[in-house]
Amino acid sequence: RKEVEQDPGPFNVPEGATVAFNCTYSNSASQSFFWYRQDCRKEPKLLMSVYSSGNEDGRFTAQLNRASQYISLLIRDSKLSDSATYLCVVKRNQGGKLIFGQGTELSVKP
Amino acid sequence: DTAVSQTPKYLVTQMGNDKSIKCEQNLGHDTMYWYKQDSKKFLKIMFSYNNKELIINETVPNRFSPKSPDKAHLNLHINSLELGDSAVYFCASSKGLAGGTDTQYFGPGTRLTVL
């Protein structure tokens, strides 16, 4: 079993839709949580960190449930430019190692 | 003003050859990393260095040898290349090791194809 699991998708949604991505992690020693975005043939870029209290950045909302070891990302009012692969990432503070999920592909259509 | 740069961007080579990929960061960060993204798009850490000291060494064949001449550079040398080494290799850097939300910045990647 992979340490970080995501639904690989693809998710095909129309512009303006709300889409939710889920992620689970297996190592309770994980300390920090992130969503990264990766465009086709490009490097991953940090989208947002995820905090226990939940956090929002514009159209993006991230939630963390430590008890269930579950992370989510909600995208409201999807734009064509949101099309990308979304990577769920956990980190154990020791060594700074990032552990990536396999990514969820999102395609937003006109 | 590129933050993390890698050369070359593309590398096509024959099995059995030895090749190097270079990485440089101008962010003043102390920690640098190498990740491998395979054909299934799965990103996995290989190595990390903090102030030129090896911190993380995942289960990577010893044909892969990282070298950090200074904290702004982390190069990856690969001996006796195999078909399975074909992947995209990403360099990354961060300010430190700990600090929960310390962001890692990735380079543009080097696409290695072994024929």
Short mmCIF file of C-alpha atoms in Angstrom, two decimals, chain B residues 42-93:
data_model
loop_
_atom_site.label_atom_id
_atom_site.label_comp_id
_atom_site.label_asym_id
_atom_site.label_seq_id
_atom_site.Cartn_x
_atom_site.Cartn_y
_atom_site.Cartn_z
CA PHE B 42 4.96 9.02 -9.39
CA LEU B 43 7.40 11.43 -7.71
CA LYS B 44 9.81 9.90 -5.24
CA ILE B 45 12.68 11.39 -3.28
CA MET B 46 16.17 10.05 -3.92
CA PHE B 47 18.55 12.23 -1.89
CA SER B 48 18.73 15.36 0.18
CA TYR B 49 21.69 17.45 1.29
CA ASN B 50 21.81 20.08 3.99
CA ASN B 51 24.82 22.40 3.89
CA LYS B 52 26.69 19.88 1.73
CA GLU B 53 25.94 17.03 4.13
CA LEU B 54 23.95 14.00 2.97
CA ILE B 55 20.74 13.76 5.00
CA ILE B 56 18.44 11.45 3.05
CA ASN B 57 19.59 8.53 0.93
CA GLU B 58 16.62 6.47 -0.14
CA THR B 59 16.92 2.98 -1.53
CA VAL B 60 18.65 4.06 -4.70
CA PRO B 61 21.17 1.94 -6.65
CA ASN B 62 24.73 2.99 -5.87
CA ARG B 63 25.12 3.80 -9.56
CA PHE B 64 23.54 7.11 -8.52
CA SER B 65 25.93 9.42 -6.72
CA PRO B 66 24.99 12.94 -5.65
CA LYS B 67 27.70 15.54 -5.18
CA SER B 68 27.34 18.89 -3.46
CA PRO B 69 30.37 21.14 -4.04
CA ASP B 70 28.67 23.93 -2.11
CA LYS B 71 25.23 24.52 -0.67
CA ALA B 72 23.99 26.19 -3.86
CA HIS B 73 24.75 23.18 -6.05
CA LEU B 74 23.69 19.54 -6.01
CA ASN B 75 24.71 17.44 -8.97
CA LEU B 76 23.61 13.90 -9.77
CA HIS B 77 25.97 11.49 -11.46
CA ILE B 78 24.66 8.23 -12.86
CA ASN B 79 26.97 5.38 -13.85
CA SER B 80 26.19 2.50 -16.20
CA LEU B 81 22.79 3.82 -17.24
CA GLU B 82 19.96 1.30 -17.57
CA LEU B 83 16.67 1.45 -19.45
CA GLY B 84 14.80 1.73 -16.15
CA ASP B 85 16.61 4.96 -15.34
CA SER B 86 14.51 6.74 -17.97
CA ALA B 87 12.46 9.29 -16.06
CA VAL B 88 12.21 12.98 -15.25
CA TYR B 89 14.62 14.03 -12.50
CA PHE B 90 13.69 17.08 -10.45
CA CYS B 91 16.00 19.04 -8.22
CA ALA B 92 14.45 21.04 -5.36
CA SER B 93 15.58 23.28 -2.55
#
